[in-house]
PDB file of C-alpha atoms in Angstrom:
ATOM      1  CA  MET A   1      -2.397   9.416 -10.395  1.00 48.00           C
ATOM      2  CA  GLN A   2      -1.149  12.881 -10.617  1.00 76.00           C
ATOM      3  CA  ALA A   3      -0.208  14.580 -13.824  1.00 78.00           C
ATOM      4  CA  ARG A   4       2.945  15.772 -12.790  1.00 83.00           C
ATOM      5  CA  ARG A   5       4.169  11.579 -11.054  1.00 84.00           C
ATOM      6  CA  ALA A   6       3.154  10.741 -13.953  1.00 80.00           C
ATOM      7  CA  ALA A   7       5.324  13.097 -15.793  1.00 85.00           C
ATOM      8  CA  ARG A   8       8.226  12.353 -13.617  1.00 89.00           C
ATOM      9  CA  GLU A   9       8.394   8.584 -14.360  1.00 84.00           C
ATOM     10  CA  LEU A  10       8.142   9.692 -17.939  1.00 83.00           C
ATOM     11  CA  ALA A  11      10.629  11.790 -17.704  1.00 88.00           C
ATOM     12  CA  PHE A  12      12.958   9.071 -16.424  1.00 88.00           C
ATOM     13  CA  ILE A  13      11.639   7.002 -19.026  1.00 83.00           C
ATOM     14  CA  LEU A  14      12.962   9.384 -22.057  1.00 83.00           C
ATOM     15  CA  PHE A  15      16.182  10.089 -19.921  1.00 85.00           C
ATOM     16  CA  SER A  16      17.263   5.716 -19.919  1.00 83.00           C
ATOM     17  CA  GLN A  17      16.606   6.300 -23.739  1.00 78.00           C
ATOM     18  CA  PHE A  18      19.600   9.595 -23.865  1.00 77.00           C
ATOM     19  CA  ASP A  19      22.898   9.022 -25.019  1.00 69.00           C
ATOM     20  CA  LYS A  20      25.763  11.487 -24.167  1.00 67.00           C
ATOM     21  CA  LYS A  21      24.899  13.890 -27.515  1.00 74.00           C
ATOM     22  CA  ILE A  22      22.373  15.115 -24.751  1.00 75.00           C
ATOM     23  CA  ALA A  23      22.391  18.790 -25.678  1.00 73.00           C
ATOM     24  CA  ASN A  24      22.037  17.370 -29.425  1.00 79.00           C
ATOM     25  CA  TYR A  25      17.980  16.630 -29.234  1.00 82.00           C
ATOM     26  CA  SER A  26      15.153  18.724 -30.592  1.00 86.00           C
ATOM     27  CA  LYS A  27      12.181  18.918 -29.278  1.00 85.00           C
ATOM     28  CA  SER A  28      10.396  17.296 -31.763  1.00 87.00           C
ATOM     29  CA  ASP A  29      13.161  14.915 -31.212  1.00 86.00           C
ATOM     30  CA  LEU A  30      12.088  14.309 -27.584  1.00 86.00           C
ATOM     31  CA  GLU A  31       8.680  13.534 -28.678  1.00 83.00           C
ATOM     32  CA  ASP A  32       9.363  10.781 -30.341  1.00 85.00           C
ATOM     33  CA  ILE A  33      11.035   9.805 -27.356  1.00 83.00           C
ATOM     34  CA  ILE A  34       8.535  10.314 -25.367  1.00 81.00           C
ATOM     35  CA  LEU A  35       5.736   8.595 -27.729  1.00 80.00           C
ATOM     36  CA  LYS A  36       8.347   5.395 -28.448  1.00 80.00           C
ATOM     37  CA  SER A  37       8.735   5.469 -24.116  1.00 77.00           C
ATOM     38  CA  VAL A  38       4.531   5.350 -23.814  1.00 78.00           C
ATOM     39  CA  ARG A  39       4.384   2.452 -26.655  1.00 78.00           C
ATOM     40  CA  ILE A  40       7.162   0.578 -24.935  1.00 78.00           C
ATOM     41  CA  LEU A  41       4.779   1.841 -21.528  1.00 74.00           C
ATOM     42  CA  THR A  42       2.039  -0.042 -22.594  1.00 79.00           C
ATOM     43  CA  SER A  43       3.928  -3.140 -24.558  1.00 80.00           C
ATOM     44  CA  ASN A  44       5.913  -3.909 -21.022  1.00 78.00           C
ATOM     45  CA  ALA A  45       1.961  -4.051 -18.992  1.00 78.00           C
ATOM     46  CA  SER A  46       0.857  -5.673 -22.066  1.00 80.00           C
ATOM     47  CA  ASP A  47       3.729  -8.372 -21.034  1.00 82.00           C
ATOM     48  CA  GLU A  48       3.170  -8.377 -17.292  1.00 80.00           C
ATOM     49  CA  LEU A  49      -0.415  -8.799 -17.279  1.00 82.00           C
ATOM     50  CA  LYS A  50       0.203 -12.045 -19.490  1.00 83.00           C
ATOM     51  CA  ILE A  51       2.479 -13.176 -16.750  1.00 83.00           C
ATOM     52  CA  ALA A  52      -0.033 -11.731 -13.461  1.00 81.00           C
ATOM     53  CA  VAL A  53      -2.633 -13.723 -15.509  1.00 83.00           C
ATOM     54  CA  GLY A  54      -0.785 -17.203 -16.504  1.00 85.00           C
ATOM     55  CA  ALA A  55       1.053 -17.135 -13.199  1.00 83.00           C
ATOM     56  CA  LEU A  56      -2.813 -17.396 -11.375  1.00 83.00           C
ATOM     57  CA  VAL A  57      -4.264 -19.803 -13.527  1.00 87.00           C
ATOM     58  CA  ALA A  58      -1.051 -21.751 -13.183  1.00 86.00           C
ATOM     59  CA  MET A  59      -2.252 -21.013  -9.656  1.00 84.00           C
ATOM     60  CA  ARG A  60      -4.996 -21.967  -9.590  1.00 85.00           C
ATOM     61  CA  ASP A  61      -4.515 -25.959 -11.103  1.00 88.00           C
ATOM     62  CA  GLU A  62      -2.792 -26.237  -8.163  1.00 86.00           C
ATOM     63  CA  ILE A  63      -5.423 -26.055  -5.590  1.00 86.00           C
ATOM     64  CA  ASP A  64      -7.801 -27.994  -7.791  1.00 88.00           C
ATOM     65  CA  THR A  65      -4.533 -30.397  -8.187  1.00 90.00           C
ATOM     66  CA  TYR A  66      -4.603 -30.397  -4.198  1.00 88.00           C
ATOM     67  CA  GLU A  67      -7.907 -30.519  -3.821  1.00 88.00           C
ATOM     68  CA  ALA A  68      -8.506 -33.174  -5.882  1.00 89.00           C
ATOM     69  CA  GLU A  69      -5.614 -35.657  -4.850  1.00 90.00           C
ATOM     70  CA  HIS A  70      -6.796 -34.781  -0.426  1.00 90.00           C
ATOM     71  CA  GLU A  71      -7.137 -37.631   1.471  1.00 89.00           C
ATOM     72  CA  THR A  72     -10.950 -36.125   1.927  1.00 89.00           C
ATOM     73  CA  ASN A  73     -11.702 -36.272  -1.371  1.00 89.00           C
ATOM     74  CA  LEU A  74      -9.799 -39.627  -2.663  1.00 88.00           C
ATOM     75  CA  ASN A  75     -11.856 -40.926  -0.391  1.00 88.00           C
ATOM     76  CA  ARG A  76     -15.400 -39.978  -2.221  1.00 88.00           C
ATOM     77  CA  PRO A  77     -17.659 -41.749  -4.137  1.00 87.00           C
ATOM     78  CA  LEU A  78     -16.564 -41.493  -8.104  1.00 85.00           C
ATOM     79  CA  GLY A  79     -18.410 -38.919  -9.515  1.00 84.00           C
ATOM     80  CA  VAL A  80     -19.432 -37.528  -6.615  1.00 89.00           C
ATOM     81  CA  ALA A  81     -17.979 -33.675  -6.872  1.00 90.00           C
ATOM     82  CA  ASN A  82     -14.775 -32.868  -4.950  1.00 90.00           C
ATOM     83  CA  VAL A  83     -15.617 -30.621  -1.360  1.00 90.00           C
ATOM     84  CA  PRO A  84     -13.259 -27.757  -0.337  1.00 89.00           C
ATOM     85  CA  VAL A  85     -10.102 -28.546   1.549  1.00 87.00           C
ATOM     86  CA  PRO A  86      -8.618 -26.674   4.032  1.00 84.00           C
ATOM     87  CA  ILE A  87      -4.406 -25.507   2.648  1.00 79.00           C
ATOM     88  CA  VAL A  88      -1.628 -26.366   5.513  1.00 69.00           C
ATOM     89  CA  MET A  89       0.831 -24.237   3.715  1.00 69.00           C
ATOM     90  CA  THR A  90      -0.375 -20.974   3.235  1.00 70.00           C
ATOM     91  CA  SER A  91       3.323 -18.414   3.088  1.00 75.00           C
ATOM     92  CA  GLU A  92       4.246 -19.916  -0.364  1.00 74.00           C
ATOM     93  CA  MET A  93       0.962 -19.209  -1.507  1.00 76.00           C
ATOM     94  CA  SER A  94       1.024 -15.334  -0.076  1.00 78.00           C
ATOM     95  CA  ALA A  95       4.579 -14.591  -1.486  1.00 79.00           C
ATOM     96  CA  ARG A  96       3.171 -15.621  -5.393  1.00 78.00           C
ATOM     97  CA  VAL A  97       0.848 -13.284  -4.859  1.00 81.00           C
ATOM     98  CA  ASN A  98       1.917 -10.517  -3.329  1.00 80.00           C
ATOM     99  CA  GLU A  99       4.870 -11.071  -6.875  1.00 79.00           C
ATOM    100  CA  MET A 100       1.649 -11.060  -8.887  1.00 81.00           C
ATOM    101  CA  ILE A 101      -0.194  -7.916  -6.864  1.00 81.00           C
ATOM    102  CA  GLU A 102       2.933  -5.867  -7.662  1.00 78.00           C
ATOM    103  CA  ILE A 103       3.304  -7.096 -11.385  1.00 79.00           C
ATOM    104  CA  ALA A 104      -0.231  -6.046 -11.877  1.00 79.00           C
ATOM    105  CA  ASP A 105       0.260  -2.931 -10.269  1.00 76.00           C
ATOM    106  CA  LYS A 106       3.189  -1.670 -12.218  1.00 73.00           C
ATOM    107  CA  ALA A 107       1.085  -2.768 -15.512  1.00 75.00           C
ATOM    108  CA  LEU A 108      -1.902  -0.811 -14.087  1.00 72.00           C
ATOM    109  CA  LEU A 109       0.689   2.296 -13.646  1.00 71.00           C
ATOM    110  CA  ALA A 110       2.597   2.097 -16.930  1.00 72.00           C
ATOM    111  CA  LEU A 111      -0.796   1.994 -17.994  1.00 73.00           C
ATOM    112  CA  GLU A 112      -1.917   5.182 -16.528  1.00 71.00           C
ATOM    113  CA  ILE A 113       1.103   6.473 -17.879  1.00 71.00           C
ATOM    114  CA  ALA A 114       0.521   6.044 -21.192  1.00 70.00           C
ATOM    115  CA  GLU A 115      -3.408   7.251 -20.869  1.00 67.00           C
ATOM    116  CA  PHE A 116      -2.231  11.150 -19.195  1.00 65.00           C
ATOM    117  CA  THR A 117       0.520  11.073 -21.663  1.00 65.00           C
ATOM    118  CA  THR A 118      -1.865  10.568 -24.598  1.00 61.00           C
ATOM    119  CA  LEU A 119      -5.670  12.191 -23.439  1.00 54.00           C
ATOM    120  CA  ASP A 120      -5.725  15.923 -25.401  1.00 48.00           C
ATOM    121  CA  SER A 121      -6.560  16.871 -21.706  1.00 49.00           C
ATOM    122  CA  GLN A 122      -3.905  16.277 -20.281  1.00 53.00           C
ATOM    123  CA  ASN A 123      -1.308  17.231 -22.250  1.00 74.00           C
ATOM    124  CA  GLU A 124       0.756  18.880 -18.625  1.00 80.00           C
ATOM    125  CA  VAL A 125       1.978  14.987 -18.605  1.00 81.00           C
ATOM    126  CA  LYS A 126       3.713  16.052 -21.818  1.00 82.00           C
ATOM    127  CA  SER A 127       4.826  19.159 -21.819  1.00 87.00           C
ATOM    128  CA  TYR A 128       6.293  18.269 -18.205  1.00 90.00           C
ATOM    129  CA  ALA A 129       8.135  16.028 -18.943  1.00 89.00           C
ATOM    130  CA  ILE A 130      10.020  17.688 -21.879  1.00 90.00           C
ATOM    131  CA  ASP A 131      10.505  20.927 -19.952  1.00 93.00           C
ATOM    132  CA  ILE A 132      12.441  19.492 -17.393  1.00 94.00           C
ATOM    133  CA  ALA A 133      14.815  17.392 -20.062  1.00 92.00           C
ATOM    134  CA  GLU A 134      14.689  20.561 -21.617  1.00 93.00           C
ATOM    135  CA  TYR A 135      16.662  22.153 -18.365  1.00 94.00           C
ATOM    136  CA  PHE A 136      18.584  19.010 -18.317  1.00 93.00           C
ATOM    137  CA  GLN A 137      19.311  19.723 -21.997  1.00 92.00           C
ATOM    138  CA  LYS A 138      20.091  23.064 -21.019  1.00 92.00           C
ATOM    139  CA  HIS A 139      22.249  22.277 -17.892  1.00 93.00           C
ATOM    140  CA  HIS A 140      23.634  18.893 -18.075  1.00 91.00           C
ATOM    141  CA  LYS A 141      27.404  20.124 -17.743  1.00 92.00           C
ATOM    142  CA  GLU A 142      26.287  22.366 -14.081  1.00 95.00           C
ATOM    143  CA  ILE A 143      24.006  19.509 -12.970  1.00 94.00           C
ATOM    144  CA  ASP A 144      26.411  16.414 -13.413  1.00 91.00           C
ATOM    145  CA  ASP A 145      28.914  18.586 -12.149  1.00 92.00           C
ATOM    146  CA  ILE A 146      26.856  18.977  -8.407  1.00 93.00           C
ATOM    147  CA  ILE A 147      26.251  15.357  -8.426  1.00 92.00           C
ATOM    148  CA  GLN A 148      30.318  14.230  -8.780  1.00 90.00           C
ATOM    149  CA  LYS A 149      30.705  17.475  -5.800  1.00 90.00           C
ATOM    150  CA  HIS A 150      28.266  15.862  -3.548  1.00 90.00           C
ATOM    151  CA  ALA A 151      29.170  11.563  -4.023  1.00 85.00           C
ATOM    152  CA  LYS A 152      31.738  11.565  -2.234  1.00 78.00           C
ATOM    153  CA  ASN A 153      34.022   8.913  -3.110  1.00 72.00           C
ATOM    154  CA  TRP A 154      32.252   8.077  -5.924  1.00 70.00           C
ATOM    155  CA  ASP A 155      33.207   8.306 -10.205  1.00 67.00           C
ATOM    156  CA  LEU A 156      29.767   9.440 -11.488  1.00 66.00           C
ATOM    157  CA  GLN A 157      30.378   7.024 -14.489  1.00 68.00           C
ATOM    158  CA  ARG A 158      30.343   4.357 -12.214  1.00 69.00           C
ATOM    159  CA  LEU A 159      27.036   5.216 -11.055  1.00 77.00           C
ATOM    160  CA  VAL A 160      24.075   3.201 -11.179  1.00 83.00           C
ATOM    161  CA  LYS A 161      22.336   4.953 -13.816  1.00 87.00           C
ATOM    162  CA  MET A 162      19.092   5.023 -12.886  1.00 90.00           C
ATOM    163  CA  ASP A 163      20.496   6.736  -9.572  1.00 92.00           C
ATOM    164  CA  LYS A 164      21.804   9.516 -11.867  1.00 92.00           C
ATOM    165  CA  ASP A 165      18.372  10.161 -13.626  1.00 94.00           C
ATOM    166  CA  ILE A 166      16.916   9.569 -10.366  1.00 95.00           C
ATOM    167  CA  LEU A 167      19.140  12.776  -9.252  1.00 96.00           C
ATOM    168  CA  ARG A 168      19.050  14.701 -12.215  1.00 95.00           C
ATOM    169  CA  ILE A 169      15.156  14.942 -12.470  1.00 96.00           C
ATOM    170  CA  ALA A 170      15.468  15.615  -9.148  1.00 96.00           C
ATOM    171  CA  ILE A 171      17.618  19.210  -9.173  1.00 97.00           C
ATOM    172  CA  VAL A 172      16.438  20.102 -12.367  1.00 96.00           C
ATOM    173  CA  GLU A 173      13.220  20.156 -10.726  1.00 96.00           C
ATOM    174  CA  LEU A 174      14.798  22.244  -7.030  1.00 96.00           C
ATOM    175  CA  LEU A 175      16.971  24.165  -8.831  1.00 95.00           C
ATOM    176  CA  TYR A 176      15.675  25.020 -12.884  1.00 95.00           C
ATOM    177  CA  ILE A 177      12.408  24.987 -12.750  1.00 94.00           C
ATOM    178  CA  LYS A 178      11.147  25.273  -9.070  1.00 88.00           C
ATOM    179  CA  ASP A 179       7.536  24.604  -9.678  1.00 87.00           C
ATOM    180  CA  ALA A 180       7.179  21.813  -7.351  1.00 87.00           C
ATOM    181  CA  PRO A 181       7.072  21.810  -3.200  1.00 90.00           C
ATOM    182  CA  MET A 182      11.211  20.765  -2.474  1.00 93.00           C
ATOM    183  CA  LYS A 183       9.575  17.598  -1.123  1.00 94.00           C
ATOM    184  CA  VAL A 184       7.005  16.476  -2.983  1.00 94.00           C
ATOM    185  CA  VAL A 185      10.145  16.271  -5.896  1.00 94.00           C
ATOM    186  CA  VAL A 186      12.151  14.671  -2.540  1.00 95.00           C
ATOM    187  CA  ASP A 187       9.971  11.623  -2.028  1.00 94.00           C
ATOM    188  CA  GLU A 188       8.833  11.373  -5.485  1.00 94.00           C
ATOM    189  CA  ALA A 189      12.500  10.676  -6.338  1.00 95.00           C
ATOM    190  CA  LEU A 190      12.624   8.440  -3.742  1.00 94.00           C
ATOM    191  CA  GLU A 191       9.838   6.566  -5.519  1.00 90.00           C
ATOM    192  CA  LEU A 192      11.318   5.497  -8.117  1.00 90.00           C
ATOM    193  CA  ALA A 193      14.563   5.180  -6.461  1.00 91.00           C
ATOM    194  CA  LYS A 194      13.245   2.567  -5.029  1.00 88.00           C
ATOM    195  CA  LYS A 195      10.981   1.528  -7.991  1.00 84.00           C
ATOM    196  CA  TYR A 196      13.275   1.086 -10.489  1.00 84.00           C
ATOM    197  CA  SER A 197      16.882   0.951  -8.996  1.00 85.00           C
ATOM    198  CA  THR A 198      18.928  -1.028  -6.133  1.00 80.00           C
ATOM    199  CA  ASP A 199      17.831  -1.020  -1.598  1.00 76.00           C
ATOM    200  CA  ASP A 200      20.327   1.571  -1.515  1.00 83.00           C
ATOM    201  CA  SER A 201      19.543   3.184  -4.060  1.00 88.00           C
ATOM    202  CA  ALA A 202      16.811   5.213  -2.020  1.00 91.00           C
ATOM    203  CA  SER A 203      19.497   6.314   0.646  1.00 90.00           C
ATOM    204  CA  PHE A 204      22.092   7.166  -1.431  1.00 90.00           C
ATOM    205  CA  ILE A 205      20.138   9.848  -3.404  1.00 93.00           C
ATOM    206  CA  ASN A 206      17.899  11.441  -0.318  1.00 93.00           C
ATOM    207  CA  GLY A 207      21.360  11.919   1.253  1.00 92.00           C
ATOM    208  CA  ILE A 208      22.438  14.001  -2.125  1.00 93.00           C
ATOM    209  CA  LEU A 209      19.624  16.082  -2.104  1.00 95.00           C
ATOM    210  CA  ALA A 210      20.072  16.548   0.591  1.00 94.00           C
ATOM    211  CA  LYS A 211      23.562  18.144  -0.054  1.00 94.00           C
ATOM    212  CA  VAL A 212      21.360  19.974  -3.003  1.00 94.00           C
ATOM    213  CA  ILE A 213      19.431  21.701  -0.827  1.00 94.00           C
ATOM    214  CA  VAL A 214      21.307  22.977   1.843  1.00 93.00           C
ATOM    215  CA  GLU A 215      24.027  23.958  -0.365  1.00 93.00           C
ATOM    216  CA  ASN A 216      20.880  25.806  -2.199  1.00 91.00           C
ATOM    217  CA  GLY A 217      18.986  27.190   0.387  1.00 85.00           C
ATOM    218  CA  LEU A 218      16.189  25.660  -0.578  1.00 84.00           C
ATOM    219  CA  ASN A 219      15.317  24.622   3.013  1.00 72.00           C
TER     220      ASN A 219
END
């Protein structure tokens, strides 16, 4: 995982814990929230991996039972080891395996972010996440006004908070930090939306960011 990608994920988690008094947070407060965020990430990763392992054990037990109760093995003499048998339906098993892979991928990603954040050689992650948060502190009214302006027929207070936070992070990078390529910022915002928000969020966020880019002559 790239450091900047980890920083954006961390900033997203950081934003999720902000309340309306965003301007009152000190840098020390932000660092404390990041530490708590990393702990949340590692705890969630541990829980998700336990779920995945539990599901794999259950699947293995089901396969063993299916094999033992298959007519091929029921007709074999007692005490003789079972032989492998064909599994007729694969769709359900494939779906369950895919679900476990997704859980494991999220857990591994969370552990990568935690590792990036805590290693001295990767201070860029924590620093960049704090930069995003501090820029938002300074410009939160302007940023939310930009979102409201381009989110026609939507009340900012009624927008999904995850969508708002993803937009806030991307707008901070586009208009204030101006350090990452525009396409990277947009692509990363869409990835966060696909991972954390609703099915329609990516297209909604892409539309808002496209308007921000055109309005500010960034394209």
